[in-house]
CSV table of C-alpha atoms in Angstrom, one decimal:
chain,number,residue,atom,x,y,z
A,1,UNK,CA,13.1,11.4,-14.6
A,2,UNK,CA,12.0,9.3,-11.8
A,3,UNK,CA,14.0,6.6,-11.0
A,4,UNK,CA,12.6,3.7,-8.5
A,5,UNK,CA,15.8,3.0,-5.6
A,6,UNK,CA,15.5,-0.6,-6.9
A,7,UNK,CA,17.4,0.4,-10.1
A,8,UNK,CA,19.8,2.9,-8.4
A,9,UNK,CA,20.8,0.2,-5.9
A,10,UNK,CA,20.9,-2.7,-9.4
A,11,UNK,CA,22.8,0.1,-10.9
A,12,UNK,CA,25.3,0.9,-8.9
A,13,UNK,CA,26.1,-3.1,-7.9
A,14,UNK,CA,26.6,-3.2,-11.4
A,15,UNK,CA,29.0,-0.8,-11.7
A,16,UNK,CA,30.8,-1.9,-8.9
A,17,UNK,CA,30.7,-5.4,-10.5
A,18,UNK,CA,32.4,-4.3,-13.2
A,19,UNK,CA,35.1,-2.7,-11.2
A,20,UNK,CA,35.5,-5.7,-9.0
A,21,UNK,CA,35.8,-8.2,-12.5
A,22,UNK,CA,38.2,-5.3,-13.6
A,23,UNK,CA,40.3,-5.5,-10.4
A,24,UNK,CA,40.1,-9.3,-9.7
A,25,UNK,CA,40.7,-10.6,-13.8
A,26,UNK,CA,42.9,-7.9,-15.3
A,27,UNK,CA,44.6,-5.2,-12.8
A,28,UNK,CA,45.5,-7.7,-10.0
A,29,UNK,CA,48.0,-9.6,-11.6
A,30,UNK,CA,51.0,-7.3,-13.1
A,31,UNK,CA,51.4,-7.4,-16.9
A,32,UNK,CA,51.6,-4.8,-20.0
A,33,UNK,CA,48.7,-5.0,-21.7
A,34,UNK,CA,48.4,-6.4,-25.5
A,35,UNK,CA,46.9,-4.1,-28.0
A,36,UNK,CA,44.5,-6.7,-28.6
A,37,UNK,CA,44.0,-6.9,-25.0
A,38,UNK,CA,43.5,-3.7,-25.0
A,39,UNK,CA,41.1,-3.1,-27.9
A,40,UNK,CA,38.9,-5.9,-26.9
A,41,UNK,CA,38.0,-4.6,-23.6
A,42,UNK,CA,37.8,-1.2,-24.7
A,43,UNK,CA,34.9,-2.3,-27.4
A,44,UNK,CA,33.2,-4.4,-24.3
A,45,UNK,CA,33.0,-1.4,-22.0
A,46,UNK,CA,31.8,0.9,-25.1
A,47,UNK,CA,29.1,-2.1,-25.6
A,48,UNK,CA,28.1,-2.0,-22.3
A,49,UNK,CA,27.5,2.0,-22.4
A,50,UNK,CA,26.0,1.4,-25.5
A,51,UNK,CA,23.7,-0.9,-24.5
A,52,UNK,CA,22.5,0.8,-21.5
A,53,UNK,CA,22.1,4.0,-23.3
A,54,UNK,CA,19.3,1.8,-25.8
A,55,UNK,CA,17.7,0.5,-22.5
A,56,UNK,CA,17.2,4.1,-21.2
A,57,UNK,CA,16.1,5.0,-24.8
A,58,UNK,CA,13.6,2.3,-25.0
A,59,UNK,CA,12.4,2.1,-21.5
A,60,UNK,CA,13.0,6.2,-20.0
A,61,UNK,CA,10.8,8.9,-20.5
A,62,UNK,CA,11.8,10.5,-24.6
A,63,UNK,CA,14.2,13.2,-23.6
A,64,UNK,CA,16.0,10.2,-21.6
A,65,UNK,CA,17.9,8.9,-24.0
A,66,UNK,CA,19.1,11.2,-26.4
A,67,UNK,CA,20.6,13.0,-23.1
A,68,UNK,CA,22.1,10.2,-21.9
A,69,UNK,CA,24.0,9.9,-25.3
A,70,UNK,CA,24.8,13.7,-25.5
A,71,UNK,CA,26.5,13.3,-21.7
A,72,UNK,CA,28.4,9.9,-22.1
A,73,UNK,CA,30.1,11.6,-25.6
A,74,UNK,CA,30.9,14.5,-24.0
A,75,UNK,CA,31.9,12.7,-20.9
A,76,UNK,CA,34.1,10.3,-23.0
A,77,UNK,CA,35.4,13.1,-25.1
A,78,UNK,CA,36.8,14.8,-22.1
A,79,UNK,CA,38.0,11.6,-20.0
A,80,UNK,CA,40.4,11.3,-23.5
A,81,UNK,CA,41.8,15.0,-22.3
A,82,UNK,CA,42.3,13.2,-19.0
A,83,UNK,CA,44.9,10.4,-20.2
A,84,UNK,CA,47.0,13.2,-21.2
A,85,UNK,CA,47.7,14.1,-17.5
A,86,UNK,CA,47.8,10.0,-17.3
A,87,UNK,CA,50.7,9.9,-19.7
A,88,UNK,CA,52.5,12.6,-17.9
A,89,UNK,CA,52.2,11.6,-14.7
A,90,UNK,CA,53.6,8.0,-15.3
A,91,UNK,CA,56.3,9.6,-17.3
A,92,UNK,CA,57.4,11.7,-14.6
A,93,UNK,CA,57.3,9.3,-12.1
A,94,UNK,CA,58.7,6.6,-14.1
A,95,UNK,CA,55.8,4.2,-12.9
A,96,UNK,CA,57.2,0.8,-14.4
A,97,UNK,CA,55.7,-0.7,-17.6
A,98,UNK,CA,53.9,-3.4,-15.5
A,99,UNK,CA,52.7,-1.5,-12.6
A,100,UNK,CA,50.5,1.2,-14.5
A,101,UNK,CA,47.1,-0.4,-14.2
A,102,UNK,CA,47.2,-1.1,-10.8
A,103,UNK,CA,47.9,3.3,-10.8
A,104,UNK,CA,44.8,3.3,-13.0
A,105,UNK,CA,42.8,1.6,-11.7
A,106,UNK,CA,42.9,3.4,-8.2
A,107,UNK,CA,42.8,7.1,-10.3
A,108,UNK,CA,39.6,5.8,-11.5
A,109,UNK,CA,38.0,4.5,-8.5
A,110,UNK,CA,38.4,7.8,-6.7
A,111,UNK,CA,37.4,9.6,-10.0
A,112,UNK,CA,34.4,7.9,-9.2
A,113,UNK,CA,33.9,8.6,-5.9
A,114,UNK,CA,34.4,11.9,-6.4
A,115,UNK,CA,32.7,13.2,-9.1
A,116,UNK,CA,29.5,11.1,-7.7
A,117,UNK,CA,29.8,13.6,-4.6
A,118,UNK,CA,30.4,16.1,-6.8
A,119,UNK,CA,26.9,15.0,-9.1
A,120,UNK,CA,24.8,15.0,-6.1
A,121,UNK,CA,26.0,18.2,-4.6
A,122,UNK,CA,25.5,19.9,-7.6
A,123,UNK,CA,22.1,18.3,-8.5
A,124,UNK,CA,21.0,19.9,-4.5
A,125,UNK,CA,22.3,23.5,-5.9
A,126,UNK,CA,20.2,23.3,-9.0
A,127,UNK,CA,17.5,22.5,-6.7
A,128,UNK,CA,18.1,24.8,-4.1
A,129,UNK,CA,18.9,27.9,-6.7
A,130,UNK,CA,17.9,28.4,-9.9
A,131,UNK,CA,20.5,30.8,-11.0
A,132,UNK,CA,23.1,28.3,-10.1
A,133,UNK,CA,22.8,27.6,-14.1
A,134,UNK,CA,24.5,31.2,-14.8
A,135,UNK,CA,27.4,30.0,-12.9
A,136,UNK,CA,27.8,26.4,-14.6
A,137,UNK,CA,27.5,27.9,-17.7
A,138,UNK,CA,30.0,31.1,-16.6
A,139,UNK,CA,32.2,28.0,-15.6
A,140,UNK,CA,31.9,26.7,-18.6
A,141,UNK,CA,33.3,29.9,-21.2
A,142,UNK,CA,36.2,30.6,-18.7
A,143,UNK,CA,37.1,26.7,-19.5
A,144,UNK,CA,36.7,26.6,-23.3
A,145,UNK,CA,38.8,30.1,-23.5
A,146,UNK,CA,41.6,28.4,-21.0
A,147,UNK,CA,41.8,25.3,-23.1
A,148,UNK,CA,42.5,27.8,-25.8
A,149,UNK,CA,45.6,29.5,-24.3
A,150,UNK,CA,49.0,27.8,-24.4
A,151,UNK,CA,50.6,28.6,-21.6
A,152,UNK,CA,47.9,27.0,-19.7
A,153,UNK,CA,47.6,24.4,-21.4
A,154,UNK,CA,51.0,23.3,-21.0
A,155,UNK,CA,51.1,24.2,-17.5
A,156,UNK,CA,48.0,21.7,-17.1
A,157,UNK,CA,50.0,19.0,-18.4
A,158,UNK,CA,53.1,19.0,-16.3
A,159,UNK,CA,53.6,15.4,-14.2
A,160,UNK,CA,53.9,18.7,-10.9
A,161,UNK,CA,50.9,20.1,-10.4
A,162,UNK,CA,49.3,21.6,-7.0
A,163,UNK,CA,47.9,18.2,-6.2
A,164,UNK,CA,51.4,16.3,-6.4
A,165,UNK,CA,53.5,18.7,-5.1
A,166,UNK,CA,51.2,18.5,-1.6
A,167,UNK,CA,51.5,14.9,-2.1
A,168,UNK,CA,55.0,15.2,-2.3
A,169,UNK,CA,55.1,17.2,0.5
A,170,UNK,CA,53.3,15.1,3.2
A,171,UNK,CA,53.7,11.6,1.2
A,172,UNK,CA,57.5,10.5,1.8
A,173,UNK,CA,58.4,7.5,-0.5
A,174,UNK,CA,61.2,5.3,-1.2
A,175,UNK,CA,63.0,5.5,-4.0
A,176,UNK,CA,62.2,2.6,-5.9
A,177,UNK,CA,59.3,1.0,-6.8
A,178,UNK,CA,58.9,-2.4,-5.4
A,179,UNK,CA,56.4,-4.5,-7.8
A,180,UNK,CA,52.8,-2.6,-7.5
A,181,UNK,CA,53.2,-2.9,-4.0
A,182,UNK,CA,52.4,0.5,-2.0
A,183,UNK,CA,54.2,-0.6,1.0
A,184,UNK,CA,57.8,-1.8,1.3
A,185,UNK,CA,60.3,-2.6,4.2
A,186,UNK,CA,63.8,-0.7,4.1
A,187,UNK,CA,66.5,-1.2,6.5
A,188,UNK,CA,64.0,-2.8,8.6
A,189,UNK,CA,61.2,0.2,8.7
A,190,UNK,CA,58.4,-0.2,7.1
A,191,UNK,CA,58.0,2.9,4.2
A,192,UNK,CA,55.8,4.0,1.4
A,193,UNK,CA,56.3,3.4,-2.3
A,194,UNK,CA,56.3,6.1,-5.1
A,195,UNK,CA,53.4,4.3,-6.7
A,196,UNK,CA,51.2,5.3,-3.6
A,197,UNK,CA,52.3,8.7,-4.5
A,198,UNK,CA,51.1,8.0,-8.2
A,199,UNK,CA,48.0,7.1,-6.8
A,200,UNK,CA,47.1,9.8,-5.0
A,201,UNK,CA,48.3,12.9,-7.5
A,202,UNK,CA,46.3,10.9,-10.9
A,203,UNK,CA,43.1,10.8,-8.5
A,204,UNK,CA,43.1,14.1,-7.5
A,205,UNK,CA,44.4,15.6,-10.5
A,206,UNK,CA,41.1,14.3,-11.4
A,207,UNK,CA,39.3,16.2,-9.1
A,208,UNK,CA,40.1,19.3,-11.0
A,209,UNK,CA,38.7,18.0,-14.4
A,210,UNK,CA,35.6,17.3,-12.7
A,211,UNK,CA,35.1,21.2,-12.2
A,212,UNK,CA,34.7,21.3,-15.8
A,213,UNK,CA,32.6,18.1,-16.5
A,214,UNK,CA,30.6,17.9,-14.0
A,215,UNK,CA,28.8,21.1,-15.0
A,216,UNK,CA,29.4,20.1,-18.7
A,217,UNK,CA,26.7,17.4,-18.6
A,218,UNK,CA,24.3,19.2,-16.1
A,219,UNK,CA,24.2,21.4,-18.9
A,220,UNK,CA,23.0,18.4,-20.8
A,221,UNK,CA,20.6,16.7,-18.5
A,222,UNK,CA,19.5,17.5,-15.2
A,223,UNK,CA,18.9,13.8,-14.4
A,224,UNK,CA,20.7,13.2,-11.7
A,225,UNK,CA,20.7,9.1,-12.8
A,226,UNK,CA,21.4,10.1,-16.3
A,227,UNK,CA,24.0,12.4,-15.3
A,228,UNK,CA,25.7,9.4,-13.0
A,229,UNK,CA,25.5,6.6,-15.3
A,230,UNK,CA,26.8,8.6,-18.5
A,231,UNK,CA,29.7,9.4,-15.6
A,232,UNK,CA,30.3,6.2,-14.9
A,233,UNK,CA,30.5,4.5,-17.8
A,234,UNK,CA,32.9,7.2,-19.2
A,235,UNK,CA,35.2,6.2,-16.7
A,236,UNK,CA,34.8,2.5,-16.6
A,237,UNK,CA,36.4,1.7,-20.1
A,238,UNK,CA,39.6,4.5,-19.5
A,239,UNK,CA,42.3,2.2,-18.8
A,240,UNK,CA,41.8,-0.1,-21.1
A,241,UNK,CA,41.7,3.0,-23.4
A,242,UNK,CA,45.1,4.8,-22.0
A,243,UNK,CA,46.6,1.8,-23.6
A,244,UNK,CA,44.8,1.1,-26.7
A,245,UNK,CA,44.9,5.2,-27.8
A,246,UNK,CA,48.8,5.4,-25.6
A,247,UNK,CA,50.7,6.3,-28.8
A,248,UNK,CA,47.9,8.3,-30.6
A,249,UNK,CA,47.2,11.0,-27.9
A,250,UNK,CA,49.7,13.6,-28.9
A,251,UNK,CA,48.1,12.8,-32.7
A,252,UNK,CA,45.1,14.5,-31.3
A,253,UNK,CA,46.6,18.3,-31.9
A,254,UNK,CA,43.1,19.8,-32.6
A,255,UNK,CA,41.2,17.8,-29.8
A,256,UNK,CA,41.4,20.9,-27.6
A,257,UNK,CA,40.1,23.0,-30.0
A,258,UNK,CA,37.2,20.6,-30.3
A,259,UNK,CA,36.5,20.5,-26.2
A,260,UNK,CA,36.7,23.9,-26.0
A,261,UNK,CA,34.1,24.2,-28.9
A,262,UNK,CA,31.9,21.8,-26.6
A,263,UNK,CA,32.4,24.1,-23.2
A,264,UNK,CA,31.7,26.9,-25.2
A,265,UNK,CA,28.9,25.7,-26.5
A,266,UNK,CA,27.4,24.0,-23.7
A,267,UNK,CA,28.2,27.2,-21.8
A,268,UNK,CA,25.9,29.3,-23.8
A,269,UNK,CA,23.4,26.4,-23.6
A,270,UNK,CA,23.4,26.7,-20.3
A,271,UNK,CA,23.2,30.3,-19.7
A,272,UNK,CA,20.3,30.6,-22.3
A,273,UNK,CA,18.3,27.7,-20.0
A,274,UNK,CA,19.2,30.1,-17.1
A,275,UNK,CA,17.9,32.9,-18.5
A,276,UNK,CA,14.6,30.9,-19.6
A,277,UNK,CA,14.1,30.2,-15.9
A,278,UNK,CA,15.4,32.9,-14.7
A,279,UNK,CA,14.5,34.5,-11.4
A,280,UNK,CA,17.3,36.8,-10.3
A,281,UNK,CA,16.0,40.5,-9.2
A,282,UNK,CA,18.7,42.0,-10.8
A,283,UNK,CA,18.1,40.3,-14.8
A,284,UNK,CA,14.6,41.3,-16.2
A,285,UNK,CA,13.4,42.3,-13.0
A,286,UNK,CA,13.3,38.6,-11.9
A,287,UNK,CA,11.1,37.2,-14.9
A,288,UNK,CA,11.6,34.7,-17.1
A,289,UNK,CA,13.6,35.8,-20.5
A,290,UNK,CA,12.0,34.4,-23.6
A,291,UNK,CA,15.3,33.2,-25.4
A,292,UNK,CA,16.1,30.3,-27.7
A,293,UNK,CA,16.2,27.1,-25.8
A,294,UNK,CA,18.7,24.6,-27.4
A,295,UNK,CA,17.3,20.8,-27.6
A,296,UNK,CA,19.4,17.9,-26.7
A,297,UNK,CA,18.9,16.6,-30.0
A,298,UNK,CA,20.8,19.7,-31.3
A,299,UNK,CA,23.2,19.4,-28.7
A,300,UNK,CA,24.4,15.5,-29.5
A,301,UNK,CA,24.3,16.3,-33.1
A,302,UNK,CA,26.4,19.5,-32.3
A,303,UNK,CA,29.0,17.5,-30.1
A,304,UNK,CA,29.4,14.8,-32.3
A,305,UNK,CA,30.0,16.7,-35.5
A,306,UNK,CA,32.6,18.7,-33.4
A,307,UNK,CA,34.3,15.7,-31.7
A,308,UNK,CA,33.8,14.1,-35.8
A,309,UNK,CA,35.8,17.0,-37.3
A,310,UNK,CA,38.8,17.5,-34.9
A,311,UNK,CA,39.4,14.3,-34.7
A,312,UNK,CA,39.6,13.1,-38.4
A,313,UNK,CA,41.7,16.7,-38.8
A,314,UNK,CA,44.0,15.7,-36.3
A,315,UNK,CA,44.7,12.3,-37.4
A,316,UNK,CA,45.2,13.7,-40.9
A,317,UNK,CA,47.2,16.5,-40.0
A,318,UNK,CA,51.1,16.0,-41.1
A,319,UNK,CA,52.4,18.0,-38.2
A,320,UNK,CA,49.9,15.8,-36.5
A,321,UNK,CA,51.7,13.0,-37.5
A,322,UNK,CA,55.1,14.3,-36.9
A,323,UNK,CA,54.4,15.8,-33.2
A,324,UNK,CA,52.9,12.5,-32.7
A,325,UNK,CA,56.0,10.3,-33.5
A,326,UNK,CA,58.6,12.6,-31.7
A,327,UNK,CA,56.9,12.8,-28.9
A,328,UNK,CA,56.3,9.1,-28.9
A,329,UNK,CA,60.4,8.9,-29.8
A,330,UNK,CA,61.2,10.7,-26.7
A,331,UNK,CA,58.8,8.3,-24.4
A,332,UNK,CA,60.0,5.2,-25.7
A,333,UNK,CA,63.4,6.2,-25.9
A,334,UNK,CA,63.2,7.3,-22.5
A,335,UNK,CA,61.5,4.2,-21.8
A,336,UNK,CA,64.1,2.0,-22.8
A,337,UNK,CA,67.1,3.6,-21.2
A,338,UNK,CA,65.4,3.2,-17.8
A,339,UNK,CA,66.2,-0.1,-16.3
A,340,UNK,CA,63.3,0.3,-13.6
A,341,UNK,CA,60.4,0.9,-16.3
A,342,UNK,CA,60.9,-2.9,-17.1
A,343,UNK,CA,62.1,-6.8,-16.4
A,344,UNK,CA,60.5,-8.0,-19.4
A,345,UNK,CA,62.9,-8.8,-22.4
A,346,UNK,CA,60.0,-8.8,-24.8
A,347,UNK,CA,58.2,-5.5,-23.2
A,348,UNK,CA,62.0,-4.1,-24.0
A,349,UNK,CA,61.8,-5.3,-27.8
A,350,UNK,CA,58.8,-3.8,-27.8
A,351,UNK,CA,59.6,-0.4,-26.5
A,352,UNK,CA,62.4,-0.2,-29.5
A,353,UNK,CA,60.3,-1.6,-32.2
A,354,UNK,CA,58.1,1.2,-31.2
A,355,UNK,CA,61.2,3.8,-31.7
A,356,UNK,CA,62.4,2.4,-35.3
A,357,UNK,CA,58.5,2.5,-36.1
A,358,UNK,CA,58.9,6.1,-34.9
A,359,UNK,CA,62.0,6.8,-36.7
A,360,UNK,CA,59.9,5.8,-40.2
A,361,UNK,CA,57.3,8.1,-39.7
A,362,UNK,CA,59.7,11.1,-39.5
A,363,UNK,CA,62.1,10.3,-42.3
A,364,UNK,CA,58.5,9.3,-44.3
A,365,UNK,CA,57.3,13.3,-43.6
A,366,UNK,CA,60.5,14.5,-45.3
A,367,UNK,CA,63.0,17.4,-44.5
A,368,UNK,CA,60.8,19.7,-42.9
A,369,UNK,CA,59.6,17.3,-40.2
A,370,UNK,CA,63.3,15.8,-39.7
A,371,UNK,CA,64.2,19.2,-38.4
A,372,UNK,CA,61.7,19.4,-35.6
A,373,UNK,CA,64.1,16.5,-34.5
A,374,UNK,CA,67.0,18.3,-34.8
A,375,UNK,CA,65.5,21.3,-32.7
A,376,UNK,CA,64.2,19.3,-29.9
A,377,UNK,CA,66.7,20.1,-27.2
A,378,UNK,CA,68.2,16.9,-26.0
A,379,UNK,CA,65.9,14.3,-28.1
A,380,UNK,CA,69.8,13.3,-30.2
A,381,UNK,CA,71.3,12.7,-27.7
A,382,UNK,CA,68.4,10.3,-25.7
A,383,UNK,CA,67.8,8.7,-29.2
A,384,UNK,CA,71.3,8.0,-29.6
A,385,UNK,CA,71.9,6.7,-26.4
A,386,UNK,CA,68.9,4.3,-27.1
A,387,UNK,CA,70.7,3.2,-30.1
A,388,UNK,CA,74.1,2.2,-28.9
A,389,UNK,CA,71.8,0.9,-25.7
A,390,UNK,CA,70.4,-1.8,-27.5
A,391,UNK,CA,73.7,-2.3,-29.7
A,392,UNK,CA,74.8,-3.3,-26.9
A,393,UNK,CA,72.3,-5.9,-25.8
A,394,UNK,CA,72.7,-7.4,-29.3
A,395,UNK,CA,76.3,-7.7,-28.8
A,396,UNK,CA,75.3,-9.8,-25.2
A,397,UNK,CA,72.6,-11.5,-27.7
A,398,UNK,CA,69.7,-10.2,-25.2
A,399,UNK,CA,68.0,-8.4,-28.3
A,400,UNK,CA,67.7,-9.1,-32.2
A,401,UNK,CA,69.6,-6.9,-34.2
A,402,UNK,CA,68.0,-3.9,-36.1
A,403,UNK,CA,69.4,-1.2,-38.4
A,404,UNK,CA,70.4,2.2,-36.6
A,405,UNK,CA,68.5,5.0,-35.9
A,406,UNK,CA,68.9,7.6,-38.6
A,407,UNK,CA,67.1,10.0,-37.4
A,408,UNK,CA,69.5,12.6,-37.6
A,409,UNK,CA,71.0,11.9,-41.3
């Protein structure tokens, strides 16, 4: 697909118009989101990638747009994985309420940056060597199989990865956070801010999930504009998304079954391209290998169905449902009890409405589901805590009164 520099340059001014309206009308000024907020800017950024993707479909060569809709699902489906590090990493750095776009928006941005230099470097090895496709798509199975096992899943998902522990360890912060601002004065010195510290581990935590997608839609498209855009526009809509989707994320218990389904799959793709074009000495004595070539009509309807089935089976899975809420519990709960996360009353009423709603979804499940509660080491006690927390605020009359927990009757 040959694309005229006139549209790369209108392209990327877009897209850095969009980031600029972002920065200048939503992250600049400190506030906590609305779900409405949040859902209506999330459904303008889909539009937008939407809308595109029809443009390339109506105007690009045939294969054009049905790629660019395989990459931008499979792009979107794995930026979703990404908010889970997200969510952990505010946790663990207790980034207040108010102050998480601004940490967003800058993980983004260098996402951005990044993968772009990662699109174009791997776009001149594809060039440069045609079995570079064996090693994408090797890439590829070693990712769907780690995605598979636990222990590494889990270790993916810890808020002190390689990334922030370096950060950690050249990066000394305050304390305390001081607004969103990544510079603060103490005892007359001037000094860094943990949320410059946020910044750098959620961008290049992201630098490691852009080992995996990168090749992921290269095995999709080898359009280098196709491959940028449906990159792009993955990313552009993410934090209104990490707050629209927040409290649904851990509902998604089968989602990495479904993305390791998609690397797998892509993988072989891949690898069965490779072997179509092969020229390595050593593999058919350097000739092509007349194998099954998937389409990329195949490959969107594959990825779809896949994304289309994990997702409804997660969001109908009763332990789905109950890993959700306790998990949500435990961050809100934790939420509430730290005075830092935030100054706003009604953010605060918020964060314990969230808890009781929490507490109805358990004791809704039954028995069974109450004891994963009661075997969470150390959720009674936070939950309880929270409880006689905002008793306590009643009594002052800072908070409306509700009914007690209950979650451990």
């Amino acid at each position: 697909m040959d694309v005229p520099g006139w549209l790369w340059a209108l392209t990327i001014l877009g897209i850095a118009g969009l980031l600029a309206f972002d920065l200048v009308f939503h992250v600049r000024r400190a506030h906590v989101p609305t779900l409405r907020e949040a859902a209506v800017w999330s459904a303008a950024y889909v539009g937008v990638a939407l809308l595109f993707g029809v443009g390339v479909l109506v105007f690009g060569p045939r294969e054009a747009g049905p790629e660019y809709f395989a990459g931008y699902v499979t792009e979107q489906a794995l930026s979703v994985d990404n908010l889970f590090i997200f969510l952990v990493i505010m946790a663990g750095f207790r980034v207040p309420r108010e102050d998480q776009q601004k940490a967003l928006m800058f993980g983004i941005v260098v996402s951005l940056i990044v993968r772009t230099a990662f699109i174009f470097l791997g776009a001149a090895l594809i060039n440069a060597f045609a079995w570079i496709f064996y090693l994408f798509g090797l890439i590829l199975l070693i990712a769907a199989g780690s995605i598979l096992r636990p222990d590494d899943r889990a270790d993916s998902r810890k808020a002190d990865n390689v990334v922030i522990r370096i950060a950690k360890k050249f990066l000394h912060t305050t304390e305390h956070y001081d607004g969103d601002r990544l510079f603060t004065t103490v005892d007359g010195r001037r000094a860094m801010t943990p949320m410059l510290l946020v910044m750098v581990a959620i961008g290049g935590t992201d630098m490691f999930f852009a080992l995996d997608s990168i090749p992921a839609i290269f095995g999709l498209t080898q359009s280098v504009y196709i491959v940028f855009t449906a990159t792009a526009f993955s990313l552009l809509g993410l934090r209104q998304l990490y707050f629209l989707i927040e409290g649904l994320l851990d509902r998604l218990v089968y989602l990495s079954y479904g993305l390791a389904a998609i690397l797998g799959f892509i993988g072989v793709k891949l690898i069965l391209h490779a072997l179509h074009e092969n020229n390595v000495p050593f593999v058919n004595d350097g000739e092509p290998v007349s194998v099954f070539e998937i389409s990329t009509q195949l490959s969107l309807a594959v990825i779809v169905a896949v994304l289309v089935v994990t997702v409804v089976a997660s969001l109908l899975s009763p332990m789905g449902k109950a890993h959700t809420a306790i998990a949500n519990a435990r961050r809100h709960a934790t939420a509430y009890l730290d005075s830092e996360y935030t100054h706003d009353p009604a953010e605060r009423e918020r964060i314990f409405r969230k808890l009781l709603s929490e507490r109805d979804q358990i004791l809704a499940l039954g028995p069974k589901y109450r004891q994963l509660v009661r075997d969470e080491p150390g959720l009674i006690d936070l939950l309880d805590r929270a409880a006689a927390n905002h008793d306590e605020a009643v009594d002052r009359g800072e908070a409306a009164p509700f009914t007690r927990m209950g979650l451990t009757s």
